XYZ file of C-alpha atoms in Angstrom:
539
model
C 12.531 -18.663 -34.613
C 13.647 -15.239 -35.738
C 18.392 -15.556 -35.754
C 18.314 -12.700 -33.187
C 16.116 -11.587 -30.512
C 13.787 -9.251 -30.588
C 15.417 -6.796 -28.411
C 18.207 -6.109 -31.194
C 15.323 -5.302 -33.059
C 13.821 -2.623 -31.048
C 14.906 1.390 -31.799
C 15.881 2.413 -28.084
C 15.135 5.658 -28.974
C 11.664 5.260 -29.882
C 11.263 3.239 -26.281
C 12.915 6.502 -25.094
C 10.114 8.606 -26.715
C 7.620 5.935 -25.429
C 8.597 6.581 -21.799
C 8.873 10.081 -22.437
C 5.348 10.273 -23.214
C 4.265 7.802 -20.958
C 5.007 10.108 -18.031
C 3.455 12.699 -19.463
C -0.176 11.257 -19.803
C 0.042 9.369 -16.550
C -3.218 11.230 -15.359
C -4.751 10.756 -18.360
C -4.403 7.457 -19.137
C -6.518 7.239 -22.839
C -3.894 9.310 -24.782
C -2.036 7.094 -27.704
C 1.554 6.854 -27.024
C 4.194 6.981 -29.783
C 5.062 3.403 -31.607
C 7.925 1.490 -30.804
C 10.174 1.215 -33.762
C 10.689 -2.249 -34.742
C 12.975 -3.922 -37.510
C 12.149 -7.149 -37.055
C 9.034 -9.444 -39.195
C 5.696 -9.567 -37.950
C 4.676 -12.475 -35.322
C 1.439 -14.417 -35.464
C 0.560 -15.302 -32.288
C -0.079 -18.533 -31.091
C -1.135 -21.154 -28.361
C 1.535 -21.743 -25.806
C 2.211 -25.405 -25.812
C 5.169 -26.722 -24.073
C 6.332 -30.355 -24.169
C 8.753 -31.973 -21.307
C 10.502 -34.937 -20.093
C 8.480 -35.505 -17.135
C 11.285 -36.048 -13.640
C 10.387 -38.777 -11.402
C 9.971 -37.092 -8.693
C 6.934 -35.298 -10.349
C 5.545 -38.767 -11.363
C 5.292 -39.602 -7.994
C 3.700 -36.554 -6.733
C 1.766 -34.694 -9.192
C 1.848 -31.405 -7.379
C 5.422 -31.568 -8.190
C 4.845 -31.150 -11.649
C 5.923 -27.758 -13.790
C 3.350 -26.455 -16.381
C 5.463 -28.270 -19.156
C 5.310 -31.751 -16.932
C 1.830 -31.403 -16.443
C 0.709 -30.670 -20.205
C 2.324 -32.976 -21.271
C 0.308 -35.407 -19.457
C -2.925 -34.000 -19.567
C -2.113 -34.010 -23.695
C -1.184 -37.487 -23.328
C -4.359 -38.730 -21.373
C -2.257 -39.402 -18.921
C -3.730 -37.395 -16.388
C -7.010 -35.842 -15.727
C -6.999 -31.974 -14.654
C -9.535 -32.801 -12.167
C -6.867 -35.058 -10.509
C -4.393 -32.710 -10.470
C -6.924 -29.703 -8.999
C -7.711 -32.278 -6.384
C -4.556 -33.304 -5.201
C -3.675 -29.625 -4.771
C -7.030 -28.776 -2.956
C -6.118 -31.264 -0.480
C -2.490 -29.379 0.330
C -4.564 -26.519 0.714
C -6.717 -28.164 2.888
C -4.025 -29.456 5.019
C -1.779 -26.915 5.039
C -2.740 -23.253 3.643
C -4.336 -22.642 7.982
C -0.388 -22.112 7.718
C 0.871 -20.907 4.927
C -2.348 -18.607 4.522
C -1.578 -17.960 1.049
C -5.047 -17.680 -0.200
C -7.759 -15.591 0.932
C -10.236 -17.409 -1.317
C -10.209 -20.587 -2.072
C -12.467 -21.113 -5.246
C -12.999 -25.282 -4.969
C -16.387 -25.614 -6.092
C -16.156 -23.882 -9.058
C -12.331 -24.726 -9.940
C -13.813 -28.592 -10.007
C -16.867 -27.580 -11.550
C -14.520 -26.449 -14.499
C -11.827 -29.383 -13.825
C -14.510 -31.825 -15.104
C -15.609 -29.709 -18.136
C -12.210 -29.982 -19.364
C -10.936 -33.441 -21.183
C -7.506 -32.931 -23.321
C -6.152 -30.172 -24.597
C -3.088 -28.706 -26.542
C -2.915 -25.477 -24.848
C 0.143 -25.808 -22.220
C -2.131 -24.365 -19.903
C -5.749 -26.351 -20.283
C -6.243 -27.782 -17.040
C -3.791 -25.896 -15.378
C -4.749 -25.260 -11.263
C -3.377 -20.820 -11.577
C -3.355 -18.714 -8.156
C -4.295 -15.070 -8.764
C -3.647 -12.045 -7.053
C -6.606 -10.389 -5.586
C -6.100 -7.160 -7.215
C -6.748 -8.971 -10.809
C -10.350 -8.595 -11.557
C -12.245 -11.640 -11.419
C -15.856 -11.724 -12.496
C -18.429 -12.812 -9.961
C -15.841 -13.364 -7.722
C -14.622 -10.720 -4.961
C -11.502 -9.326 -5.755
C -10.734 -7.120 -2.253
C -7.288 -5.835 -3.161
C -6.853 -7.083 0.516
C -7.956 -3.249 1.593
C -11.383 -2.037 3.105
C -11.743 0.265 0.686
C -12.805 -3.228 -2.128
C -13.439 -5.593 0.744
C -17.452 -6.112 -0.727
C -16.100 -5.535 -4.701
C -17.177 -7.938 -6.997
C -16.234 -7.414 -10.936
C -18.451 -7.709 -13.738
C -15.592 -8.792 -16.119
C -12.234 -10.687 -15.796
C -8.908 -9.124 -16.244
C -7.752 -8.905 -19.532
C -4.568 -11.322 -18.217
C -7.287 -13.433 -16.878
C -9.695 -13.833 -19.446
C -6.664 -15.160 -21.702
C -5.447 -17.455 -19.051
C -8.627 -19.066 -18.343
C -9.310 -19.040 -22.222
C -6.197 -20.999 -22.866
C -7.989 -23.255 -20.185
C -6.314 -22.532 -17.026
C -8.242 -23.037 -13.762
C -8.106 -20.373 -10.859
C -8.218 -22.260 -8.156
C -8.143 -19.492 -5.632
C -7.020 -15.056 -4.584
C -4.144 -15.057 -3.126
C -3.405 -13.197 -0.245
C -1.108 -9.767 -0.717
C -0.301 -6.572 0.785
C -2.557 -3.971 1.304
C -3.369 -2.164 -1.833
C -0.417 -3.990 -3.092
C 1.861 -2.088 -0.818
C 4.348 -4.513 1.547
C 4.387 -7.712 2.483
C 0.869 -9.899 2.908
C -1.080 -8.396 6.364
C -4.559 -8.292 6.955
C -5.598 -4.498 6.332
C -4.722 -3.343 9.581
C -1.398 -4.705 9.299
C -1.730 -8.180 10.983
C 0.675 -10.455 9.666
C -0.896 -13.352 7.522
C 0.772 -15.094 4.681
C 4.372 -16.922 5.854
C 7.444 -17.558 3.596
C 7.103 -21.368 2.469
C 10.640 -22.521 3.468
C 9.920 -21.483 7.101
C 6.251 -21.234 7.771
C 6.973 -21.354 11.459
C 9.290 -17.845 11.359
C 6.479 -15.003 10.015
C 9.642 -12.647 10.410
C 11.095 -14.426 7.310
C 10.207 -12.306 4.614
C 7.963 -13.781 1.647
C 8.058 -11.023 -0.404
C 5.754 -8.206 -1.222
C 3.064 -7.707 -2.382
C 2.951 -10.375 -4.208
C 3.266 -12.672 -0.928
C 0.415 -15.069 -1.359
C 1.060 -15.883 -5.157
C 4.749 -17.163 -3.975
C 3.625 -18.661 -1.561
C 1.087 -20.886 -3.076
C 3.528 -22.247 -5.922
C 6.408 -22.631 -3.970
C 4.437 -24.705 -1.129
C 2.908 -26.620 -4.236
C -0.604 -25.299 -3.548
C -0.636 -24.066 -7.214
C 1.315 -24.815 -10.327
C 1.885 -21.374 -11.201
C 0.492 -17.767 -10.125
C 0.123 -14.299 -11.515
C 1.182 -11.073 -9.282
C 1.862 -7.472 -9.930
C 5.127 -5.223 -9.784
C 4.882 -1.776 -9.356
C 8.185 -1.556 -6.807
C 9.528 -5.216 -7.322
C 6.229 -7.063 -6.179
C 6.757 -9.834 -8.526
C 10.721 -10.042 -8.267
C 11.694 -10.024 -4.496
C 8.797 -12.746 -3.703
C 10.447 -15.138 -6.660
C 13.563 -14.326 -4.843
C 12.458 -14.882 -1.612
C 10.874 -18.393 -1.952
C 12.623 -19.953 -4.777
C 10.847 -18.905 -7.915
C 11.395 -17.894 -11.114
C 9.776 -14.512 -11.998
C 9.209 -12.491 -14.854
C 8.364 -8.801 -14.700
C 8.009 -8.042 -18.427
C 8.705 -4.402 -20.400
C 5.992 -2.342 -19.992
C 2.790 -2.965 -22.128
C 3.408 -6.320 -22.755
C 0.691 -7.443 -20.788
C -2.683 -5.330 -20.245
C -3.073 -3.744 -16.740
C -7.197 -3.408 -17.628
C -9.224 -4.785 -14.766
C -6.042 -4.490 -11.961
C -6.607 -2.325 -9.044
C -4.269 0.558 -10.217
C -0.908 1.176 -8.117
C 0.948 3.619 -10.334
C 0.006 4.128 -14.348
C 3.580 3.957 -15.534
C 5.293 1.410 -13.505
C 2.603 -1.588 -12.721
C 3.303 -4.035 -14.184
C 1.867 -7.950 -14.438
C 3.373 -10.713 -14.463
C 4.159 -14.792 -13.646
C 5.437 -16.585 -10.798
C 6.714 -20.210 -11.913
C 8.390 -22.555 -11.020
C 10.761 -22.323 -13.581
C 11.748 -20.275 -17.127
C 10.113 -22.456 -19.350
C 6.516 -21.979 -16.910
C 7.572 -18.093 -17.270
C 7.690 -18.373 -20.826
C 4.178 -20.146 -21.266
C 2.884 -17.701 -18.889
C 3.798 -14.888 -20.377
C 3.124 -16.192 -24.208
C -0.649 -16.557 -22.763
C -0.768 -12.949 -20.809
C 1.140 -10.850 -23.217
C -0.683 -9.228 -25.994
C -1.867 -5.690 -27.595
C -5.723 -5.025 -25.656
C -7.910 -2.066 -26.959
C -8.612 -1.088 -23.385
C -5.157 -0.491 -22.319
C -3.460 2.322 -24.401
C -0.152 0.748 -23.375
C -0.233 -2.447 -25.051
C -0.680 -0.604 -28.273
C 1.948 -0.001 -31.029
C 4.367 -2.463 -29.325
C 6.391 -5.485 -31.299
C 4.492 -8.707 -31.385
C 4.858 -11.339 -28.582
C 7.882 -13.565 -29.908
C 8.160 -17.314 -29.575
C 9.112 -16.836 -25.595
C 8.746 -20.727 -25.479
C 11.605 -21.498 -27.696
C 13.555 -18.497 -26.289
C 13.177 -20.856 -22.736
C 14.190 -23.902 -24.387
C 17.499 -24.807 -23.429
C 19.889 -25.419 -26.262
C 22.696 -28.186 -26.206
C 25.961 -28.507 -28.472
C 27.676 -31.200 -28.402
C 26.612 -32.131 -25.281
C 27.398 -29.016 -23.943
C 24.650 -26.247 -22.789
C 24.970 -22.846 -24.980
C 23.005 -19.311 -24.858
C 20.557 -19.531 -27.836
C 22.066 -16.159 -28.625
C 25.613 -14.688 -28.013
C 25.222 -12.841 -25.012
C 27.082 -10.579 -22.323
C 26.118 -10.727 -18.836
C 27.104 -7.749 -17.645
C 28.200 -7.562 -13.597
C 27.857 -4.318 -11.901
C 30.862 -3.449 -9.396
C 30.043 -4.734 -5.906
C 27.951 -7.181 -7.074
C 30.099 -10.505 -5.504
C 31.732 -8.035 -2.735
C 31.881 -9.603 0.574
C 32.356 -13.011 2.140
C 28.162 -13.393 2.664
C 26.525 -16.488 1.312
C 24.742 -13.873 -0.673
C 27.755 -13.155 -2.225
C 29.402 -16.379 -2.373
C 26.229 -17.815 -4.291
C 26.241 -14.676 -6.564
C 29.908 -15.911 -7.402
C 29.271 -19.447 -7.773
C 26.022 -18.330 -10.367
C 28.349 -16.027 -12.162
C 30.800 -18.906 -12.800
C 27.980 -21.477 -13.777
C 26.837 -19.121 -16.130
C 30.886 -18.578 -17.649
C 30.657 -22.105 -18.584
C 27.820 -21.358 -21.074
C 28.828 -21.697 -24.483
C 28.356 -18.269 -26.144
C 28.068 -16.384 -23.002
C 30.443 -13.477 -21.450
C 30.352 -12.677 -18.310
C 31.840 -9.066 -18.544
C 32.134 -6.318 -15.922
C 30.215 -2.987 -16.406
C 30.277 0.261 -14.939
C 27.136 2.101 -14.196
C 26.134 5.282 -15.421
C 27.010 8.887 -14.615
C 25.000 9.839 -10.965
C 23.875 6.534 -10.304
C 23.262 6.471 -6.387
C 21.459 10.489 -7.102
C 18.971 9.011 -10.009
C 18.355 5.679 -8.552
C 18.066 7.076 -4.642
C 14.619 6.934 -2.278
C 13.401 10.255 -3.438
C 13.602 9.664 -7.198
C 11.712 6.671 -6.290
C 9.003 8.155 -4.755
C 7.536 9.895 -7.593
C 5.436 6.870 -8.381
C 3.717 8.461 -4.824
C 1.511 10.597 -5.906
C 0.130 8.057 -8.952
C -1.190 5.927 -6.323
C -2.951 8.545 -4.032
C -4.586 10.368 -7.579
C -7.474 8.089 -8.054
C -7.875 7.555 -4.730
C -8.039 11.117 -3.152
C -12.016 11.541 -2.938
C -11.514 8.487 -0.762
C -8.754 9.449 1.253
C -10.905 12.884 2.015
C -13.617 11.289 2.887
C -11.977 8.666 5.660
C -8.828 7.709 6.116
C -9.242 4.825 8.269
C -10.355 2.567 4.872
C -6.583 2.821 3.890
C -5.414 0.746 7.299
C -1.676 0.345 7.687
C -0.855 1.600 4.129
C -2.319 5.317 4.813
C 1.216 7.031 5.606
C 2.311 6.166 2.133
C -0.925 7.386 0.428
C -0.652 10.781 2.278
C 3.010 11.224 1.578
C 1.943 11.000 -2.350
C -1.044 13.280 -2.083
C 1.361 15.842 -0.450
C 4.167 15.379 -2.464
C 4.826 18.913 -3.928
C 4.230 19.618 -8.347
C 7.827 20.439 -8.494
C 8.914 17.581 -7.043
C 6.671 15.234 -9.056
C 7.804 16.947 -12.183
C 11.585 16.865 -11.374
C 11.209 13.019 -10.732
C 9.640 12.311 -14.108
C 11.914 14.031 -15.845
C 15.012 12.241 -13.668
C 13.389 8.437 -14.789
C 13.696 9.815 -18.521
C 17.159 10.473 -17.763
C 17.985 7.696 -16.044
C 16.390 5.620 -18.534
C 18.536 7.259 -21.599
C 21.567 6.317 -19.756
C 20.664 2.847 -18.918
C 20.091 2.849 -22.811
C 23.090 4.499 -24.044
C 25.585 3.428 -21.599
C 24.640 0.195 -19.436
C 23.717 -1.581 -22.398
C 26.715 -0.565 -24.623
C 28.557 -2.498 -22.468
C 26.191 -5.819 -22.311
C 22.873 -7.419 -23.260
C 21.782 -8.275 -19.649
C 22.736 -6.929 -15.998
C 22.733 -8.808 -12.892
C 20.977 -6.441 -10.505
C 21.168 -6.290 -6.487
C 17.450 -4.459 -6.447
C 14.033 -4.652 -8.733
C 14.547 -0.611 -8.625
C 15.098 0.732 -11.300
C 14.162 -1.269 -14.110
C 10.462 -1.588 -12.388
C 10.493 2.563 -12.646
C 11.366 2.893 -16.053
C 9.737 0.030 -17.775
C 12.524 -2.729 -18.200
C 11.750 -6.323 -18.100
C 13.580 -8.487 -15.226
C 13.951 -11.862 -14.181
C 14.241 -13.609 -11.004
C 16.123 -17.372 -10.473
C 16.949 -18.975 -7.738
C 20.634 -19.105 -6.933
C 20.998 -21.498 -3.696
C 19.926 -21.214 0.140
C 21.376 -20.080 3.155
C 22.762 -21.867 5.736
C 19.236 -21.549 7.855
C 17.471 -23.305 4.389
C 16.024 -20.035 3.341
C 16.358 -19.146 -0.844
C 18.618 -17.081 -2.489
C 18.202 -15.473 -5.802
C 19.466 -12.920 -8.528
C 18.042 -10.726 -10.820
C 18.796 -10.575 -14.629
C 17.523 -7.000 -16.194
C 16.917 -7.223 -20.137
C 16.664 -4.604 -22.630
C 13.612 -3.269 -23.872
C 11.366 -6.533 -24.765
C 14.180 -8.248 -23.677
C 12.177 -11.052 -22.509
C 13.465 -13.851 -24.964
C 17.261 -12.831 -23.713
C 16.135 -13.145 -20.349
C 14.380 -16.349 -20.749
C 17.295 -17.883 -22.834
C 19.950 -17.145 -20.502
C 17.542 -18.212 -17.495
C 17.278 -21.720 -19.322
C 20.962 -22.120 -19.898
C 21.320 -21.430 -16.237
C 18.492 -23.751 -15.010
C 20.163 -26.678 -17.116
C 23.197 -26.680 -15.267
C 21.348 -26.712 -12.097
C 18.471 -28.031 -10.095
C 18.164 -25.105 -7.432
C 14.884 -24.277 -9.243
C 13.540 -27.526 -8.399
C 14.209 -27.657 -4.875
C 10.722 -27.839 -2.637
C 10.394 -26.716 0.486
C 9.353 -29.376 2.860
C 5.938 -29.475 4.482
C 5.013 -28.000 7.615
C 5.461 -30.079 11.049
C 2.480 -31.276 12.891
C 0.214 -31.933 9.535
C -0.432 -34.934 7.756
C -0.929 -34.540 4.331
C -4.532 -35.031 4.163
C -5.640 -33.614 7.537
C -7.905 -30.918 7.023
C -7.361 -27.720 8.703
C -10.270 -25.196 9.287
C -10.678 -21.419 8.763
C -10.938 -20.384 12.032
C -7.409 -21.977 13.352
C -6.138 -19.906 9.952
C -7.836 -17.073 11.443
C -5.826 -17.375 15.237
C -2.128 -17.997 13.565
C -2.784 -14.755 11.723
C -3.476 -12.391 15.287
C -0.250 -14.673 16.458
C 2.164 -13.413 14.003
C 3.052 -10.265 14.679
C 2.163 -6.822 13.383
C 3.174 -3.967 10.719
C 2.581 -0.617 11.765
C 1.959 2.167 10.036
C 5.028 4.249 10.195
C 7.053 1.132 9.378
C 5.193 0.970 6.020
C 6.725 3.594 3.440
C 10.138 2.043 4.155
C 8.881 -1.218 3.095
C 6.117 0.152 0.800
C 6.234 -1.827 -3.316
């Protein structure tokens, strides 16, 4: 393991120059962008493998297990992946007609592979994955949950895919998500479908968006891990919203080939664990420079994001792998909320970390003006590009999402070019003066660091008083992830928040089988999105 991470390593400026250009070629799309400057040695990358003390709880129910727990059983021949994919086939069996994470259960094929595989090192071989429908999958319909891809069926995988499954991963199923990865999970016409796993009887708790159905399969232990997309904090607010621990990485460092596009500079993939050490082997097996995705290239290697999520003890005591400040931006713990009282209780866990500052920081010149709704909406018109001989030709294949795809087709040239040059500058003083003052910021929002192409990290915190999650956001400097993960880990071994489970729904035995068509009747039952409602809640 390199003595510092790799984000001390990294020229800013050059990820300055990076961005610059970025925004400049988002129509394009197969223009090289400048190099990142990097100081540090070269990386060879390897398999993620991932040992763990396996809790007892997880022994006695293996859909309990973390990736970690779970390799290191399957390594041990002390578990078959077949058992494993079965024993979270039957939750979905008994219990997805409520959750209705998945829109596609894959179990024929998922055991069809389950049996191919005997042991493995990989951290992931034999591993049951949930995947958001806008990842390609070949053979397999990937819908984006829109009528516009409702009879699409790849040729290929997804780049992130193809390296998941070839580290031996199983998808066992697409997960449900918003439409066109805008909002929360509906059907296209704005039905609501997928529920948040710590009250699947109130649809009007929020599980996040789009990314809905990839929370909710891991956090309802329907999947050990899942894979989801941020373009406006898609992968962050569902980790916060049902318990998780999610990683939306810098831009580039995983391949957005074979994803329905969203916006070309700010989508971003990413994992959805149940922890930062899943994160880690996630993202070890995702990240990675791909020749059909100009934005991978001329990046710094993937760094050992498995030790970076190891936690690290002294004398008994937990410490920060690295001397860190946690910066704390004014407001943050204002109030007498649980929100803020478990945003004060974090803070103080995380003083007690050997090697780690908590430090306040003051935000940059014109904050609220860079950071504001209409800055924001210049990814608009990014979406609504590819898609404008379709939105000629009918609008009615858009469904509940079509106000926010006509507000970016109409969004004026002036304003879109006044935006992109506001992210630049918002981005050079995020740079220059945010992180002269610490090496990670708590955040109260995924915006901005999803809009100018700055990893973040979601943990769970603690619950409200009506048993529903909360959680905070770390934001990292550019290929921060290692910090992120490290601090995560020191975090996560002072606490067990992370390994709270929801508990099952009422009425269902474990085992009892539920069928489509009662999944089909909860859905028309649970209220409705409209359309005008959308660009206020709009990823």
């Amino acid at each position: 393991m390199e003595d510092a991470p790799q984000d001390t390593r990294v020229d800013r400026r050059s990820f300055l120059h990076r961005a610059s250009a970025l925004a400049a070629v988002a129509t394009v799309g197969t223009v090289a962008l400048p190099e990142i400057a990097y100081a540090g040695p070269p990386t060879t990358p390897t398999q993620a493998t991932a040992t763990a003390t396996v809790r007892p709880e997880a022994q006695l129910d293996i859909t309990e297990l973390t990736i970690a727990e779970a390799a290191t059983l399957i390594r041990a021949g002390r578990l078959k992946p077949e058992k494993l994919l079965e024993a979270y086939l039957a939750r979905i069996g008994s219990y997805d007609g409520i959750y209705q994470a998945f829109n596609l259960v894959l179990a024929d094929e998922a055991l069809a592979r389950a049996k191919q595989l005997g042991r493995g090192r990989s951290a992931l071989h034999g591993i049951p994955l949930a995947i958001k429908d806008n990842y390609y999958t070949r053979g397999i319909p990937t819908t984006a949950n829109s009528y516009l891809f409702e009879k699409f069926v790849p040729p290929f995988d997804a780049t992130a895919v193809t390296r998941l499954k070839a580290a031996g991963a199983i998808v066992i199923g697409k997960t449900q998500m918003g439409p066109l990865a805008t909002t929360r999970a509906t059907t296209p016409d704005g039905r609501i479908t997928t529920v948040n796993a710590w009250t699947p009887g109130n649809p009007s708790t929020d599980p996040g968006g789009s990314s809905s159905g990839s929370a909710t399969a891991v956090a309802s232990r329907m999947a050990t891990s899942s894979v989801g997309t941020q373009t406006g904090g898609s992968i962050i607010a569902p980790s916060n919203a049902q318990n998780l621990t999610g990683l939306k990485p810098t831009m580039g460092r995983v391949s957005l080939h074979g994803i329905v596009p969203l916006s070309y500079t700010r989508d971003h993939p990413g994992p959805l664990a149940r922890d930062a050490m899943d994160a880690a082997i996630m993202l070890t097996t995702m990240a990675g420079e791909d020749p059909n995705d100009p934005r991978t290239q001329g990046l710094p290697p993937v760094p050992d994001l498995i030790t970076a999520a190891t936690p690290v003890l002294r004398n008994r005591k937990v410490r920060v792998r690295w001397k860190t400040r946690v910066g704390v931006i004014p407001g943050f713990t204002a109030g007498t909320t649980e929100v803020a009282a478990a945003r004060r209780a974090a803070l103080d866990t995380l003083a007690d970390v050997q090697d780690l500052r908590v430090v306040d920081v003051t935000l940059p010149d014109e904050w609220d003006v860079l950071t504001n709704a209409a800055f924001n909406n210049v990814r608009l018109p990014e979406r609504s590009e590819p898609f404008l001989p379709m939105l000629r030709a009918d609008l009615r294949g858009f469904g509940v999402s079509v106000t926010g795809w006509l507000q970016g087709a109409l969004l004026g040239a002036d304003e879109y070019l006044i935006g992109q040059r506001a992210k630049v500058l918002l981005l050079r003083r995020v740079l220059d003066d945010l992180f002269a003052q610490c090496d990670v910021v708590v955040q109260t929002s995924p915006n901005p660091f999803d809009s100018i192409g700055l990893p973040e990290l979601a943990l769970p915190i603690g619950f409200s008083s009506a048993g529903v999650p909360i959680g905070t956001i770390l934001g990292g400097k550019p290929f921060g992830e290692e910090r992120l993960l490290a601090v995560a880990a020191a975090y996560q071994a002072l606490t067990d928040w992370h390994h709270r489970r929801p508990q099952d729904p009422q009425g269902v035995r474990p085992g009892e089988q539920q069928g489509g068509a009662r999944a089909r009747t909860i859905g028309q039952d649970r209220g409705r999105i409209r359309a005008e409602e959308v660009p206020d809640l709009m990823q």
